[in-house]
mmCIF file of C-alpha atoms and ligand atoms in Angstrom:
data_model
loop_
_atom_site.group_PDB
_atom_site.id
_atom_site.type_symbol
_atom_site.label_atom_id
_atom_site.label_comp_id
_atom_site.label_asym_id
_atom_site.label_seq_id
_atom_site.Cartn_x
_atom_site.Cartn_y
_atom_site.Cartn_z
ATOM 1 C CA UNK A 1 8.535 -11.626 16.579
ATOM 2 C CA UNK A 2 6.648 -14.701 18.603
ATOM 3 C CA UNK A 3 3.361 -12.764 19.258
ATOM 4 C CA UNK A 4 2.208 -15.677 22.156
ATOM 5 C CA UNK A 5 5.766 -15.446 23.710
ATOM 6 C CA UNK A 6 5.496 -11.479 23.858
ATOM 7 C CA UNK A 7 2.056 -11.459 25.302
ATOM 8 C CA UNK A 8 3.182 -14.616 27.977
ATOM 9 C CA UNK A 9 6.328 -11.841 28.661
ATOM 10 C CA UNK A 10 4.064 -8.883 28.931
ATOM 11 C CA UNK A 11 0.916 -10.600 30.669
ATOM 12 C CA UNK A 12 3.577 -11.641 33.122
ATOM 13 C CA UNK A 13 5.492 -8.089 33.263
ATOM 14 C CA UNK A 14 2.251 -6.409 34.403
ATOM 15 C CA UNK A 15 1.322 -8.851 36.907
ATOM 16 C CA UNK A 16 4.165 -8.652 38.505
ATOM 17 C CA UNK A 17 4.897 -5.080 38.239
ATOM 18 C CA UNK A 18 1.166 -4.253 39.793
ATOM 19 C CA UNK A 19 1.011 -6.497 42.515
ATOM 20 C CA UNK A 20 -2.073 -7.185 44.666
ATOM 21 C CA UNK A 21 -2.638 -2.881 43.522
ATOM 22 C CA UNK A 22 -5.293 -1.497 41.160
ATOM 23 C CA UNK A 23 -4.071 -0.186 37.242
ATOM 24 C CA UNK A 24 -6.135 1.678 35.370
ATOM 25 C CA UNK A 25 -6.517 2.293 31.723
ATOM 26 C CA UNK A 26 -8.414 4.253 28.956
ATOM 27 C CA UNK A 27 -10.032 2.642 25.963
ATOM 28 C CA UNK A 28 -10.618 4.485 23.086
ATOM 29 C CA UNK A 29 -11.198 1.109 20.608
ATOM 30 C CA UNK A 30 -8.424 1.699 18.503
ATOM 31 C CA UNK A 31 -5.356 -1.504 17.950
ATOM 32 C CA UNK A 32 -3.107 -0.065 20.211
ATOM 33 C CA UNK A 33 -5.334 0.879 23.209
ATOM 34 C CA UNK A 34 -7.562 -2.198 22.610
ATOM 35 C CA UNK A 35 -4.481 -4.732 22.890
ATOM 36 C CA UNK A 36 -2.995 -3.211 26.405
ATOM 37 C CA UNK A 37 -6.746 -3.387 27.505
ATOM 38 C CA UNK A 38 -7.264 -7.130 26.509
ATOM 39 C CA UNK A 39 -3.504 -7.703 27.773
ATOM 40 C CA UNK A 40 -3.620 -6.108 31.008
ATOM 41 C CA UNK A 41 -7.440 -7.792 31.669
ATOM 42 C CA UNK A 42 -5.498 -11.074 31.155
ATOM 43 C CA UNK A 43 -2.894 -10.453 33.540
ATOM 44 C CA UNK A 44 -4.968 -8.590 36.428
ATOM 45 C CA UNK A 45 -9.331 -9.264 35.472
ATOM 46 C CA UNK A 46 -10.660 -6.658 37.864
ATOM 47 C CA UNK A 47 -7.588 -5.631 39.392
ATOM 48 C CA UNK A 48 -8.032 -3.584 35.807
ATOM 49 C CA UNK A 49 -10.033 -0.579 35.446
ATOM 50 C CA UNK A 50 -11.000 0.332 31.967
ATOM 51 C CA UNK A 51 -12.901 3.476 31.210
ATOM 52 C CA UNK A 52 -14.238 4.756 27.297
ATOM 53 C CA UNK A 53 -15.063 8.316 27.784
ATOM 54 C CA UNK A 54 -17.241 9.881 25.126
ATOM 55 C CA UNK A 55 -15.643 12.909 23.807
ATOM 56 C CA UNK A 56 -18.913 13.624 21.897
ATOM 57 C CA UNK A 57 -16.480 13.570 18.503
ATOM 58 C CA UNK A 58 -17.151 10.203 18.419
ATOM 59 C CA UNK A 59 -18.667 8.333 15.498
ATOM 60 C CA UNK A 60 -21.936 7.026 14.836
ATOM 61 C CA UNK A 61 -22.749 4.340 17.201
ATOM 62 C CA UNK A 62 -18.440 4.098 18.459
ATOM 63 C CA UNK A 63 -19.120 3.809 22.076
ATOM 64 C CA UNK A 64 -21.764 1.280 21.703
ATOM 65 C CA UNK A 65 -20.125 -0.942 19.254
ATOM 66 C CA UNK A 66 -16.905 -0.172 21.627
ATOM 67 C CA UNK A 67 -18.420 -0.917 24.640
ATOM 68 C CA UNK A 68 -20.332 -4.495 22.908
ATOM 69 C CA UNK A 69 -17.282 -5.839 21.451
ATOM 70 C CA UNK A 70 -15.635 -5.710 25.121
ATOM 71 C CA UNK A 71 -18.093 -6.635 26.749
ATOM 72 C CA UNK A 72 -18.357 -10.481 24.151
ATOM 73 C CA UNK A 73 -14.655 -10.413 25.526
ATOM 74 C CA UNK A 74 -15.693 -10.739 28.990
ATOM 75 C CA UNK A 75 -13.782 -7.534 29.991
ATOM 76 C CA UNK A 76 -16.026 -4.595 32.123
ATOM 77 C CA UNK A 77 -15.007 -1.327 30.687
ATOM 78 C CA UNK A 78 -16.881 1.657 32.107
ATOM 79 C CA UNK A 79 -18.369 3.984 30.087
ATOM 80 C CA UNK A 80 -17.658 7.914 31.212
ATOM 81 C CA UNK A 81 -20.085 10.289 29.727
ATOM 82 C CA UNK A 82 -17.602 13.613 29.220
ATOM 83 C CA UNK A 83 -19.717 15.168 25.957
ATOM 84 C CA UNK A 84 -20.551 18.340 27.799
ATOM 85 C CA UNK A 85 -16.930 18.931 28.982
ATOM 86 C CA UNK A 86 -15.733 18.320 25.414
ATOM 87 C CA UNK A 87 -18.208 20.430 23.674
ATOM 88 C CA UNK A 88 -18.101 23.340 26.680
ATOM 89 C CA UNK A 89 -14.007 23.376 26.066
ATOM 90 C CA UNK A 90 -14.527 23.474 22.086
ATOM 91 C CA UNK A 91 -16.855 26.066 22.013
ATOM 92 C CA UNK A 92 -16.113 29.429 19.924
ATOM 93 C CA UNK A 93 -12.121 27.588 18.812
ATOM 94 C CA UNK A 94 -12.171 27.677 15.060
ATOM 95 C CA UNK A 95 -8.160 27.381 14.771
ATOM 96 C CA UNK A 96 -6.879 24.017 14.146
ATOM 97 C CA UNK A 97 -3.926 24.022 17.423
ATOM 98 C CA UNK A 98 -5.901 25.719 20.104
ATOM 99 C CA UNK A 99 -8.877 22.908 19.169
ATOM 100 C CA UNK A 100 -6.212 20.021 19.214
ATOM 101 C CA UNK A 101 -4.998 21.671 22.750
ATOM 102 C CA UNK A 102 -8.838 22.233 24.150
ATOM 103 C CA UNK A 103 -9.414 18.144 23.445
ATOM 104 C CA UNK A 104 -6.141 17.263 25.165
ATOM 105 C CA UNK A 105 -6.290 19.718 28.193
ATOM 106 C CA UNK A 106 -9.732 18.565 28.842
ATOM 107 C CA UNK A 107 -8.775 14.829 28.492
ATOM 108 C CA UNK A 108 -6.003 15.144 30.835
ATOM 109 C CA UNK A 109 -6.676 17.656 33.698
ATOM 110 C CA UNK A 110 -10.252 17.482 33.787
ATOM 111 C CA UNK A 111 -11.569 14.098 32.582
ATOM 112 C CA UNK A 112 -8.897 11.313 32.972
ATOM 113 C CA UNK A 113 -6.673 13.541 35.280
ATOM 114 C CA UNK A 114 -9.902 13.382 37.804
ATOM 115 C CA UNK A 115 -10.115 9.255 37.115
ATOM 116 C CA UNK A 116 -6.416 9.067 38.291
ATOM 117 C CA UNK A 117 -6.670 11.308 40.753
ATOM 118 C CA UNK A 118 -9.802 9.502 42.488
ATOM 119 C CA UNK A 119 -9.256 5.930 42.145
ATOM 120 C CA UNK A 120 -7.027 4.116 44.691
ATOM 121 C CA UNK A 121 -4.913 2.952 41.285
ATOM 122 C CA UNK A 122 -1.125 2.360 41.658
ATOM 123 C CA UNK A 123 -0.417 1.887 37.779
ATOM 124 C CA UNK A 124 -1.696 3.468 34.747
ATOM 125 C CA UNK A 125 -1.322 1.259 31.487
ATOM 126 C CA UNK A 126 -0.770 3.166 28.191
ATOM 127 C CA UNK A 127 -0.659 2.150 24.685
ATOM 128 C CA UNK A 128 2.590 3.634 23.500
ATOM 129 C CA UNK A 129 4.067 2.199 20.988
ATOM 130 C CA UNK A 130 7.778 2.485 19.321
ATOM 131 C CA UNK A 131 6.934 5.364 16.857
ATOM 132 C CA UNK A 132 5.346 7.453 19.488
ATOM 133 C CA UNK A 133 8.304 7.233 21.222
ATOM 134 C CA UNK A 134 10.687 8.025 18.341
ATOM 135 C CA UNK A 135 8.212 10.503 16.754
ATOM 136 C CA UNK A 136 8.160 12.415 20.626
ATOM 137 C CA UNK A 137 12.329 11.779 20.392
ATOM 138 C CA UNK A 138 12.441 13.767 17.130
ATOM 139 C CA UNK A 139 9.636 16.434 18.168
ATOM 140 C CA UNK A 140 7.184 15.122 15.903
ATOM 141 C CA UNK A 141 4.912 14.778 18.707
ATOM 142 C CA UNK A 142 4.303 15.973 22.395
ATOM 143 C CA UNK A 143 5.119 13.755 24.979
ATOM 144 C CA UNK A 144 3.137 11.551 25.597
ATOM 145 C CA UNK A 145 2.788 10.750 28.953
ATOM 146 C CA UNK A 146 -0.516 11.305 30.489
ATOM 147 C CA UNK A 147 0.066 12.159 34.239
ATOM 148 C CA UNK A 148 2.965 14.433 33.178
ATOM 149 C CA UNK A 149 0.920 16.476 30.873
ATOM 150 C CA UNK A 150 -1.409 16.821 33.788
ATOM 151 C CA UNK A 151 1.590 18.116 35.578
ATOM 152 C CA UNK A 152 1.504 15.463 38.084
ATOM 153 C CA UNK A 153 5.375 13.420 38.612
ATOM 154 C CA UNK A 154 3.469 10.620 39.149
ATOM 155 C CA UNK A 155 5.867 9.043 41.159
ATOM 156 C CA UNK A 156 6.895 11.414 43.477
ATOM 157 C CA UNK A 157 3.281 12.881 44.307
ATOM 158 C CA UNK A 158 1.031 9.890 44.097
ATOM 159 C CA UNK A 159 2.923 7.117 43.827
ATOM 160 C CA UNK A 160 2.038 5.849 40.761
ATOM 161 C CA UNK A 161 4.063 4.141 38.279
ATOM 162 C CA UNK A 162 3.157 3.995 34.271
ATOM 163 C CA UNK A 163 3.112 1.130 32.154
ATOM 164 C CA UNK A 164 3.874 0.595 28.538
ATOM 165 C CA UNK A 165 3.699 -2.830 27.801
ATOM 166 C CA UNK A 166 3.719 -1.895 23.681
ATOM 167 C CA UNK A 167 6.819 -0.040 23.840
ATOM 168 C CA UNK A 168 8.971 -2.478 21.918
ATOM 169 C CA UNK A 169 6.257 -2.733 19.218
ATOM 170 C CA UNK A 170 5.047 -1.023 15.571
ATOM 171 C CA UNK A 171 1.707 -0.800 14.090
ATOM 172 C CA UNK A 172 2.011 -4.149 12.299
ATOM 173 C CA UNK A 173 3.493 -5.787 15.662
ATOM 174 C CA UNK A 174 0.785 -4.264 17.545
ATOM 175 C CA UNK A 175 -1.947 -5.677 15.196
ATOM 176 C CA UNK A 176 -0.277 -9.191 15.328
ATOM 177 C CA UNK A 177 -0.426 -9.131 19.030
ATOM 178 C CA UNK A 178 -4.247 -7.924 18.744
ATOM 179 C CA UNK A 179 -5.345 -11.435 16.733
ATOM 180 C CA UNK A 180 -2.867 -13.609 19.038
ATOM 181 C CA UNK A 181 -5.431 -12.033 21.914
ATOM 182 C CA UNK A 182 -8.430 -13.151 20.527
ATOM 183 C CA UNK A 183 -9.547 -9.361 19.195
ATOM 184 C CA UNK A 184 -12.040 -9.180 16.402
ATOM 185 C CA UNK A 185 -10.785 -7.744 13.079
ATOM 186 C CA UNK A 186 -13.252 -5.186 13.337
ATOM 187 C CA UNK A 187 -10.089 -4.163 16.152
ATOM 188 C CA UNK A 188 -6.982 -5.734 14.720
ATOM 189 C CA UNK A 189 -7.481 -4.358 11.152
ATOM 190 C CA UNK A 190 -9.127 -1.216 12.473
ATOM 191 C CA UNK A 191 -8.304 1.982 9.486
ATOM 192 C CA UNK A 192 -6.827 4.794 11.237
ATOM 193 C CA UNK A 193 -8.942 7.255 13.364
ATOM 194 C CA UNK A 194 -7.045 10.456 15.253
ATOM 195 C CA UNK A 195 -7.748 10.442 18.822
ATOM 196 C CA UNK A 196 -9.230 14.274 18.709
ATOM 197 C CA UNK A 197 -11.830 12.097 16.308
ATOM 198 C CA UNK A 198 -14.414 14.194 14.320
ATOM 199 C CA UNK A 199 -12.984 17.212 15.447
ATOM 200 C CA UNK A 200 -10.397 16.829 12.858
ATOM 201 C CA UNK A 201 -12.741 16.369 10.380
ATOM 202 C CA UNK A 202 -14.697 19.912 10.688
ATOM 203 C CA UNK A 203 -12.884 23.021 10.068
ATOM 204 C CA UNK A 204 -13.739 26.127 11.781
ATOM 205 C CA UNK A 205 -15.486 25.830 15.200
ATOM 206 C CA UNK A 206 -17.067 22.187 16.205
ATOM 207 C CA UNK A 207 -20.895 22.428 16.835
ATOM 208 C CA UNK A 208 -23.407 19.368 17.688
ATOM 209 C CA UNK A 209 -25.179 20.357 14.885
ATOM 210 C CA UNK A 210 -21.833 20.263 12.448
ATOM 211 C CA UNK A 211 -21.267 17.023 14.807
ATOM 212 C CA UNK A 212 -24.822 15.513 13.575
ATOM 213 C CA UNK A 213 -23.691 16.228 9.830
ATOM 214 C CA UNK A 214 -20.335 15.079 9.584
ATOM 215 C CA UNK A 215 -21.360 12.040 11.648
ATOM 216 C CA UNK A 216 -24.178 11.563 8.592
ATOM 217 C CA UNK A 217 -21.662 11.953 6.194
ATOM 218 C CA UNK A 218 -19.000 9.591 7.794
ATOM 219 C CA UNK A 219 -21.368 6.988 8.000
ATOM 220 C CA UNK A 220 -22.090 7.281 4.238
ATOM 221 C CA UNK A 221 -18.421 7.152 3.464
ATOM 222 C CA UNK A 222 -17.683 4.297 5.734
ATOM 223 C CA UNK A 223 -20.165 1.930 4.171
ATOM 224 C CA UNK A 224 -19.650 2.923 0.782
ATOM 225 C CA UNK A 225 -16.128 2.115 0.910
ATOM 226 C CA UNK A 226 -16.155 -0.454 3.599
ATOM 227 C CA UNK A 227 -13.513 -3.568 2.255
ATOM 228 C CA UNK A 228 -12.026 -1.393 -0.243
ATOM 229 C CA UNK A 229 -7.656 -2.200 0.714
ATOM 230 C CA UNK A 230 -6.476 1.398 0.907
ATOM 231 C CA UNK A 231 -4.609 3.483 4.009
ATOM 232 C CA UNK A 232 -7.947 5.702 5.304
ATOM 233 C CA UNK A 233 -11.341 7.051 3.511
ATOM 234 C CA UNK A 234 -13.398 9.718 5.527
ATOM 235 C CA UNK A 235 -15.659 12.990 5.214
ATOM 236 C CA UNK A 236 -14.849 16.316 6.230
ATOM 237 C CA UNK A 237 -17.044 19.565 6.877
ATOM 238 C CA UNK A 238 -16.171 22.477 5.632
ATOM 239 C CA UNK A 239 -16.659 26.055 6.792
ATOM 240 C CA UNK A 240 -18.487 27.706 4.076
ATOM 241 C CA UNK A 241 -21.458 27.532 2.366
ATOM 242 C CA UNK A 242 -22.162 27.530 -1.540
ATOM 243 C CA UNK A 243 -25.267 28.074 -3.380
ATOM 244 C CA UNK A 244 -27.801 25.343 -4.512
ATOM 245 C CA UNK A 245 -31.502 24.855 -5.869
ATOM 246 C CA UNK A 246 -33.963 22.389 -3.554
ATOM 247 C CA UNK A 247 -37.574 21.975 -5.233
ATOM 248 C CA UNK A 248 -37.105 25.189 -7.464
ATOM 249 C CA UNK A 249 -35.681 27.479 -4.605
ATOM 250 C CA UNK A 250 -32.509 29.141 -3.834
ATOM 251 C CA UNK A 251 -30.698 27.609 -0.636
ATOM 252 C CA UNK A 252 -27.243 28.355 0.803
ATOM 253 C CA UNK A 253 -25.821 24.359 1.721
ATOM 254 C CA UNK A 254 -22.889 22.963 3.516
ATOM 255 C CA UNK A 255 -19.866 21.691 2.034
ATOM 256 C CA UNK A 256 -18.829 17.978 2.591
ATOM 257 C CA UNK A 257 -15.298 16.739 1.189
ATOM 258 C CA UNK A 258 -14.562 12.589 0.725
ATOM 259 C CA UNK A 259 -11.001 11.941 0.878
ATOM 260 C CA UNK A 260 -9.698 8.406 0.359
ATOM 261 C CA UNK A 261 -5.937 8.126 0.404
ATOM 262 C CA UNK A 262 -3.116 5.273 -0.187
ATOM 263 C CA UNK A 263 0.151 5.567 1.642
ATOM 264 C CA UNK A 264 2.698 3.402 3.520
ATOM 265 C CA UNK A 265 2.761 5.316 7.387
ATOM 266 C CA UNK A 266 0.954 8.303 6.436
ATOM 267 C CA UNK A 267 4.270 10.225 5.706
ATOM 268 C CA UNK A 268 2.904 10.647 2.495
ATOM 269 C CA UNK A 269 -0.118 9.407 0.641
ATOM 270 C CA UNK A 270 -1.907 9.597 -2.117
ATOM 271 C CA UNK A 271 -5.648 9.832 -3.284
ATOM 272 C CA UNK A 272 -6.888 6.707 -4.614
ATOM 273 C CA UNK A 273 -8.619 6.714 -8.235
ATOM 274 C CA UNK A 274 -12.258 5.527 -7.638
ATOM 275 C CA UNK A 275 -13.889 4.810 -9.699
ATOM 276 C CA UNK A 276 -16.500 7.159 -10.971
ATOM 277 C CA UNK A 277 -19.588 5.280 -10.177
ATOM 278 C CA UNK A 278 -18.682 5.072 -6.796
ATOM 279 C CA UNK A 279 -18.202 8.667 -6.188
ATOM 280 C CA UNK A 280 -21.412 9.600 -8.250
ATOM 281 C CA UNK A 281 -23.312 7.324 -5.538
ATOM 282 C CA UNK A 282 -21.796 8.601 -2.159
ATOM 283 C CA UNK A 283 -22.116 12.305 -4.003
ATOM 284 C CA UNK A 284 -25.700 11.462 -4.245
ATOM 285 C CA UNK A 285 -26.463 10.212 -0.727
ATOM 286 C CA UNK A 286 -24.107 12.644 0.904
ATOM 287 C CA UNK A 287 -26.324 15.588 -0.387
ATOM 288 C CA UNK A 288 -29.366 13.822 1.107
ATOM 289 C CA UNK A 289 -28.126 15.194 4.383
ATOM 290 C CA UNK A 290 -30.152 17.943 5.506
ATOM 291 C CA UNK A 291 -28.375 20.824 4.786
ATOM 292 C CA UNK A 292 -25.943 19.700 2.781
ATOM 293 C CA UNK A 293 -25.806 20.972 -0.902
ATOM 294 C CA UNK A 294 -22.458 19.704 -2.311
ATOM 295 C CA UNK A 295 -19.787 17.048 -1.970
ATOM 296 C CA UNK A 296 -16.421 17.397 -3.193
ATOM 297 C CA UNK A 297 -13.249 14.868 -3.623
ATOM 298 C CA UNK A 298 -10.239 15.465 -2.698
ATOM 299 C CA UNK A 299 -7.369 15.088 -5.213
ATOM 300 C CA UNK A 300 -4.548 16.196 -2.861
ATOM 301 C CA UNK A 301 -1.291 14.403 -2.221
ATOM 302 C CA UNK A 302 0.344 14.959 1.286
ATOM 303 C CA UNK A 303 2.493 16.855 0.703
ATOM 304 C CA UNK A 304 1.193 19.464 0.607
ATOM 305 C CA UNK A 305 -1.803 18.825 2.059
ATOM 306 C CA UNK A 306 -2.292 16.510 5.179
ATOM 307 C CA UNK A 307 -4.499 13.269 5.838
ATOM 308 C CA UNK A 308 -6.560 15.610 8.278
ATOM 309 C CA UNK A 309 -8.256 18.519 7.454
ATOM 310 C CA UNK A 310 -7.681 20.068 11.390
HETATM 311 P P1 XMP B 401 -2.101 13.970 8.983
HETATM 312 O O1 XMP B 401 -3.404 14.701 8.988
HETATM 313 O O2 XMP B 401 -1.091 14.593 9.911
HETATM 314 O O3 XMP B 401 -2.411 12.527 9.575
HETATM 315 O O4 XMP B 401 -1.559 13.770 7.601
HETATM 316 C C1 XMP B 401 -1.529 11.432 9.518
HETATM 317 C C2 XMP B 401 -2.198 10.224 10.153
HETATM 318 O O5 XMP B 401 -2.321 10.419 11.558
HETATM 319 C C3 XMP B 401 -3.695 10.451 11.936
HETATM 320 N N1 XMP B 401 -3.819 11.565 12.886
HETATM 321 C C4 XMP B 401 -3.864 11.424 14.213
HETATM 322 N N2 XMP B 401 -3.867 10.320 14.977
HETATM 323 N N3 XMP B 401 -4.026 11.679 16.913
HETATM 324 C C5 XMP B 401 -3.957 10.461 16.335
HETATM 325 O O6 XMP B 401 -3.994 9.464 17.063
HETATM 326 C C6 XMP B 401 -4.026 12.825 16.205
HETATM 327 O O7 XMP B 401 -4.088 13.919 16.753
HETATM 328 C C7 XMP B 401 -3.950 12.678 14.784
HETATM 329 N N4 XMP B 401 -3.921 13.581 13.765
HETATM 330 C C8 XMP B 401 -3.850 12.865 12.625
HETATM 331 C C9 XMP B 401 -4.488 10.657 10.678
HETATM 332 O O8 XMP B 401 -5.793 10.106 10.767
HETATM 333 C C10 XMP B 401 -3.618 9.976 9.644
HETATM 334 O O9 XMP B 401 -3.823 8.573 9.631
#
């Protein structure tokens, strides 16, 4: 693929398709979302209206660093605070779907629905890219289309139209495209992160305080194994609690699990054989973390087990 020719084609596509109108867009600062955003700012400047809205599953310091890199780019992204609605719609779910389904429901209908609904926008630009489309094809995944999730036929009651400007493109593709826009490899290279974010990462029901820790422990993981060339590293809370001894007395702790796994398109993977020094040392400041009393790594091949813990 010619990367400059597809984003001359595309630039082109969604100025014409949008007119002298208003699109619309949210950012979450992963490649796919990143690249319409920097693509559709090229094409329309403030005829585009970005927003990042914090979930409150976010990691440490995501919206900021989010919000700076765009900013260096000369594109205005809004930031929508949506933590409480997030954390009110999570609270008291401890099974994996009806979480997933709480995060989407409250994206959709009550946070991004409501920023559709309001603004005078004609087009909504999505990141969809060729597997989503396939994966939705062979019920891997739910459709993906925002406004019809919200139940809205966008068309017919509002007038809007959606665009998918990635929808010929893969990961790779979409990655290419990302460096041919000028995007920092802090975007283009970005390691996979699920859109319901942290929540994925604590089983049982999501808390700020099991928020704070998981956060900690992410953190730890992140720079410990920042560079290494493998699929995805991370740190997951679990639900339990196991017995310890801090300064001679008893304590119940928290359980964190590091998973670092190889694979191709996270069909399958693997975990990756670190070596032992490095897991001694992110053991040691992961049970720092106030507490937390023991940290675990996962051995696990998917199958059966997944990337995800939720
Ligand atoms: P699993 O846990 O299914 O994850 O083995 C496979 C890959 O997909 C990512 N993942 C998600 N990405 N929304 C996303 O955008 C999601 O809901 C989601 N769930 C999992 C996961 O991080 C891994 O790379």
């Amino acid at each position: 693929m010619n990367c400059r020719k597809f984003v001359e084609e595309q630039v082109a596509y969604v100025r014409k398709s949008v007119g002298d109108a208003i699109a619309i867009n949210a950012l979450s600062g992963g490649v796919d979302s990143s690249v319409v955003t920097a693509l559709a700012h090229r094409a329309l400047g403030n005829r585009l209206k970005t927003y990042f809205i914090d979930n409150a599953l976010m990691r440490e310091g995501e919206p900021e660093r989010v919000l700076k890199t765009f900013a260096r780019l000369g594109i205005p992204v809004e930031l929508v605070d949506a933590r409480k609605d997030f954390l009110n719609a999570l609270k008291g779910i401890s099974d994996p779907e009806r979480k997933r389904q709480a995060i989407t429901d409250t994206f959709d209908s009550k946070v991004f629905g409501k920023l559709v609904r309001k603004s005078r926008a004609k087009f909504l630009l999505h990141g969809t890219i060729l597997t989503d489309i396939e994966e939705t094809v062979a019920g891997i995944k739910r459709q993906h289309n925002i406004l019809v999730q919200v139940g809205i036929d966008p068309e017919k009651e509002y007038g809007y139209a959606v665009l998918e400007p990635l929808m010929t493109l893969r990961k790779d593709g979409v990655r290419e495209v990302a460096k041919v826009l000028g995007l920092p490899a802090q975007i283009s290279s970005r390691m996979p992160f699920p859109g319901p974010a942290l929540a994925t990462r604590i089983v049982g029901e999501v808390t700020e305080e099991k928020l704070k820790t998981v956060r900690a422990a992410t953190s730890i993981v992140e720079a410990e194994l920042a560079g290494m060339k493998v699929f995805q590293y991370m740190a997951i809370l679990l639900n339990d609690y196991a017995t310890g001894i801090r300064e001679n007395k008893r304590e119940f702790g928290q359980i964190i699990v590091v998973r670092c796994v190889d694979s191709v398109d996270a069909r399958i993977a693997t975990a990756v054989r670190l070596p032992w020094a490095k897991l001694e040392r992110i053991c040691q400041r992961i049970v720092e973390i106030p507490g937390v009393n023991r940290c675990l790594y996962d051995l696990t091949p998917k199958p059966p087990a997944t990337i995800e813990y939720v």
